[in-house]
Amino acid sequence: MKLRVNKGSGGFTLVEILICIAILALLSVILLEVRGYVNNKKLLNTAQNQIALLETGMNAYRSDNAGSLPDGKGDEASSNVMYTALYRDKDNDGVPDEEAGVPLPTYCTALAVIKNTKAKEELDGIPVIKTKVKTDKGNKKLWVIQDPWGNTYRYRLGFDQDNSKGKPGKGFNPDFDIFSMGGDGLGDGMSNEGENADNVTNVRSWK
């Protein structure tokens, strides 16, 4: 009698290889999604902490100025309004103004002015850079406060308390709002209308 022995090929079929490639691709996508979520969560926490510091500084400014606050419309240029107030740099030369030859103390010591944007400066604080921003009088180079995503923090003066509807271009709070445009840069939906209304990725100083 002769015995037949079936010998396996010992390799993978094309279908098995394709399935393995598909699984690896899926795992890679999941890993990238998780890394992106964790990184964005970290940046979000950083932004919230920075906004709290900026708020504290603006409250200190208000205490020193008979309860008044600078006017800000929540646009890109409003970041310079906030910087000028917090860093006490009215002439926008990148250093605090002086009184009797002594630099005035800043209202937010966490601000870190970067004089050379081309060099990678190591800093521990909220970055401030000079860049072109849109103003009512066209584009100008101004000092702005940067959020963790490299965009500008925005500042908006609140509405009068006796005006429940608020004023055009004013904020939601009776005092002031500080916010970041968020990681997607879409904004906060100031009018609460349209596709960007209540954008969940925006970081706000109000609830």
Coordinates of C-alpha atoms in Angstrom, one line a residue:
M1 CA 0.0 0.0 0.0
K2 CA 1.1 3.5 -0.8
L3 CA 0.4 6.3 1.7
R4 CA -0.3 9.8 0.4
V5 CA 1.0 12.7 2.4
N6 CA -0.4 16.2 1.7
K7 CA 2.3 18.8 2.1
G8 CA 1.2 22.3 3.0
S9 CA 2.6 25.2 1.2
G10 CA 3.9 26.8 4.4
G11 CA 3.2 30.3 3.2
F12 CA 0.4 32.9 3.3
T13 CA -2.3 33.4 0.7
L14 CA -2.8 36.8 -0.9
V15 CA -6.1 37.2 1.0
E16 CA -4.4 36.6 4.4
I17 CA -1.7 39.1 3.5
L18 CA -4.3 41.7 2.6
I19 CA -6.2 41.1 5.8
C20 CA -3.0 41.6 7.8
I21 CA -2.2 44.9 6.0
A22 CA -5.8 46.1 6.6
I23 CA -5.6 45.3 10.4
L24 CA -2.2 47.1 10.7
A25 CA -3.6 50.1 8.8
L26 CA -6.6 50.2 11.1
L27 CA -4.4 50.0 14.2
S28 CA -2.2 52.8 12.9
V29 CA -5.3 55.1 12.4
I30 CA -6.5 54.3 15.9
L31 CA -3.1 55.1 17.4
L32 CA -2.9 58.4 15.5
E33 CA -6.4 59.3 16.7
V34 CA -5.5 58.6 20.3
R35 CA -2.2 60.5 20.1
G36 CA -4.1 63.5 18.6
Y37 CA -6.7 63.4 21.3
V38 CA -4.1 63.2 24.1
N39 CA -2.0 66.0 22.6
N40 CA -5.1 68.3 22.1
K41 CA -6.3 67.6 25.6
K42 CA -2.9 68.7 26.9
L43 CA -3.0 71.9 24.8
L44 CA -6.6 72.6 26.0
N45 CA -5.5 72.3 29.6
T46 CA -2.6 74.7 28.9
A47 CA -4.9 77.2 27.3
Q48 CA -7.4 77.1 30.2
N49 CA -4.6 77.7 32.7
Q50 CA -3.2 80.6 30.6
I51 CA -6.6 82.2 30.3
A52 CA -7.0 82.0 34.1
L53 CA -3.7 83.9 34.4
L54 CA -4.7 86.5 31.9
E55 CA -8.0 87.0 33.7
T56 CA -6.2 87.6 37.0
G57 CA -4.0 90.1 35.3
M58 CA -7.0 92.0 33.8
N59 CA -8.7 92.1 37.1
A60 CA -5.5 93.6 38.6
Y61 CA -5.5 96.2 35.8
R62 CA -9.1 97.1 36.6
S63 CA -8.4 97.5 40.3
D64 CA -5.6 100.0 39.5
N65 CA -7.7 101.9 37.0
A66 CA -10.8 102.9 39.0
G67 CA -12.7 99.8 37.7
S68 CA -12.3 100.6 34.0
L69 CA -11.1 98.2 31.3
P70 CA -9.6 98.9 27.8
D71 CA -12.0 98.5 24.9
G72 CA -11.6 95.2 22.9
K73 CA -13.8 93.9 20.1
G74 CA -12.7 90.3 20.2
D75 CA -10.8 90.5 16.9
E76 CA -7.2 89.7 16.3
A77 CA -6.1 93.2 17.2
S78 CA -7.7 92.9 20.6
S79 CA -4.8 90.6 21.6
N80 CA -2.6 93.7 21.4
V81 CA -5.1 95.7 23.5
M82 CA -4.8 93.0 26.2
Y83 CA -1.0 92.8 25.9
T84 CA -0.7 96.6 26.1
A85 CA -2.7 96.6 29.3
L86 CA -1.2 93.6 31.0
Y87 CA 2.5 94.3 30.0
R88 CA 2.0 98.0 30.5
D89 CA 3.6 98.7 27.1
K90 CA 1.7 101.6 25.6
D91 CA 4.3 102.5 23.1
N92 CA 4.6 98.9 21.8
D93 CA 8.3 98.6 22.0
G94 CA 8.3 95.2 23.7
V95 CA 9.3 96.4 27.2
P96 CA 7.2 97.8 30.0
D97 CA 6.9 101.6 30.2
E98 CA 8.9 103.4 32.9
E99 CA 8.0 105.8 35.6
A100 CA 10.8 107.9 37.1
G101 CA 13.3 105.7 35.2
V102 CA 11.9 102.5 36.8
P103 CA 10.0 99.9 34.6
L104 CA 6.4 99.5 35.7
P105 CA 5.5 96.1 37.1
T106 CA 3.4 94.0 34.8
Y107 CA -0.1 92.8 35.6
C108 CA 0.7 89.4 34.3
T109 CA 4.1 88.1 35.1
A110 CA 3.5 84.9 33.0
L111 CA 3.9 86.9 29.7
A112 CA 7.1 86.0 27.9
V113 CA 8.1 88.4 25.2
I114 CA 9.9 86.8 22.3
K115 CA 12.1 89.3 20.6
N116 CA 13.6 87.0 18.0
T117 CA 11.0 84.8 16.4
K118 CA 13.5 83.0 14.1
A119 CA 15.5 81.7 17.0
K120 CA 14.0 78.9 19.1
E121 CA 13.8 80.6 22.5
E122 CA 13.3 78.5 25.5
L123 CA 10.6 80.1 27.7
D124 CA 8.4 79.3 30.6
G125 CA 5.3 81.4 30.2
I126 CA 2.7 82.7 27.8
P127 CA 4.4 83.6 24.5
V128 CA 4.1 87.1 23.1
I129 CA 5.3 87.8 19.6
K130 CA 5.3 90.7 17.2
T131 CA 3.4 89.9 14.0
K132 CA 1.0 91.4 11.4
V133 CA -2.6 91.6 12.5
K134 CA -5.7 93.0 11.0
T135 CA -6.8 96.3 12.5
D136 CA -9.4 99.0 11.6
K137 CA -6.6 100.8 9.8
G138 CA -5.3 97.9 7.8
N139 CA -2.6 95.3 8.7
K140 CA -0.1 96.4 11.3
K141 CA 2.8 94.7 13.1
L142 CA 1.8 94.5 16.8
W143 CA 2.6 92.5 19.8
V144 CA 0.1 89.7 20.4
I145 CA -0.4 87.0 23.0
Q146 CA -0.2 83.5 21.6
D147 CA -2.3 80.5 22.6
P148 CA -0.9 76.9 22.6
W149 CA -2.0 76.4 18.9
G150 CA 0.0 79.4 17.7
N151 CA -3.0 81.7 17.3
T152 CA -3.8 84.9 19.2
Y153 CA -5.8 85.1 22.4
R154 CA -8.8 87.4 22.0
Y155 CA -10.1 90.0 24.4
R156 CA -13.6 91.5 24.4
L157 CA -15.0 94.2 26.7
G158 CA -18.3 93.2 28.2
F159 CA -21.7 94.8 27.7
D160 CA -23.3 97.3 30.0
Q161 CA -25.3 95.7 32.8
D162 CA -28.4 97.8 32.0
N163 CA -28.3 96.5 28.5
S164 CA -29.4 92.8 28.5
K165 CA -29.0 92.4 24.8
G166 CA -25.4 93.7 24.8
K167 CA -23.8 96.1 22.3
P168 CA -22.7 95.3 18.8
G169 CA -19.2 93.7 19.0
K170 CA -19.3 93.4 22.8
G171 CA -19.0 90.4 25.0
F172 CA -21.3 87.9 26.8
N173 CA -20.2 89.0 30.3
P174 CA -20.8 92.3 32.0
D175 CA -17.1 92.7 32.5
F176 CA -14.9 91.0 29.9
D177 CA -14.2 87.8 27.9
I178 CA -10.9 86.2 27.1
F179 CA -10.9 83.4 24.6
S180 CA -8.8 81.3 22.2
M181 CA -10.1 80.4 18.7
G182 CA -9.3 76.8 19.6
G183 CA -7.3 74.1 17.8
D184 CA -9.4 74.3 14.7
G185 CA -9.3 78.1 14.5
L186 CA -13.0 78.4 13.8
G187 CA -13.8 80.7 16.6
D188 CA -16.4 80.9 19.3
G189 CA -19.6 81.8 17.4
M190 CA -19.9 85.3 18.9
S191 CA -23.3 85.8 17.4
N192 CA -24.4 82.3 18.5
E193 CA -25.6 81.8 14.9
G194 CA -24.3 80.0 11.9
E195 CA -22.0 77.0 11.5
N196 CA -19.5 78.1 14.0
A197 CA -21.9 78.8 16.8
D198 CA -21.1 77.1 20.1
N199 CA -17.9 75.6 18.7
V200 CA -16.9 73.1 21.3
T201 CA -13.2 73.4 20.5
N202 CA -13.1 77.0 21.5
V203 CA -11.5 77.8 24.9
R204 CA -13.5 80.5 26.7
S205 CA -13.2 82.5 29.9
W206 CA -17.0 82.1 30.5
K207 CA -19.3 79.2 31.0

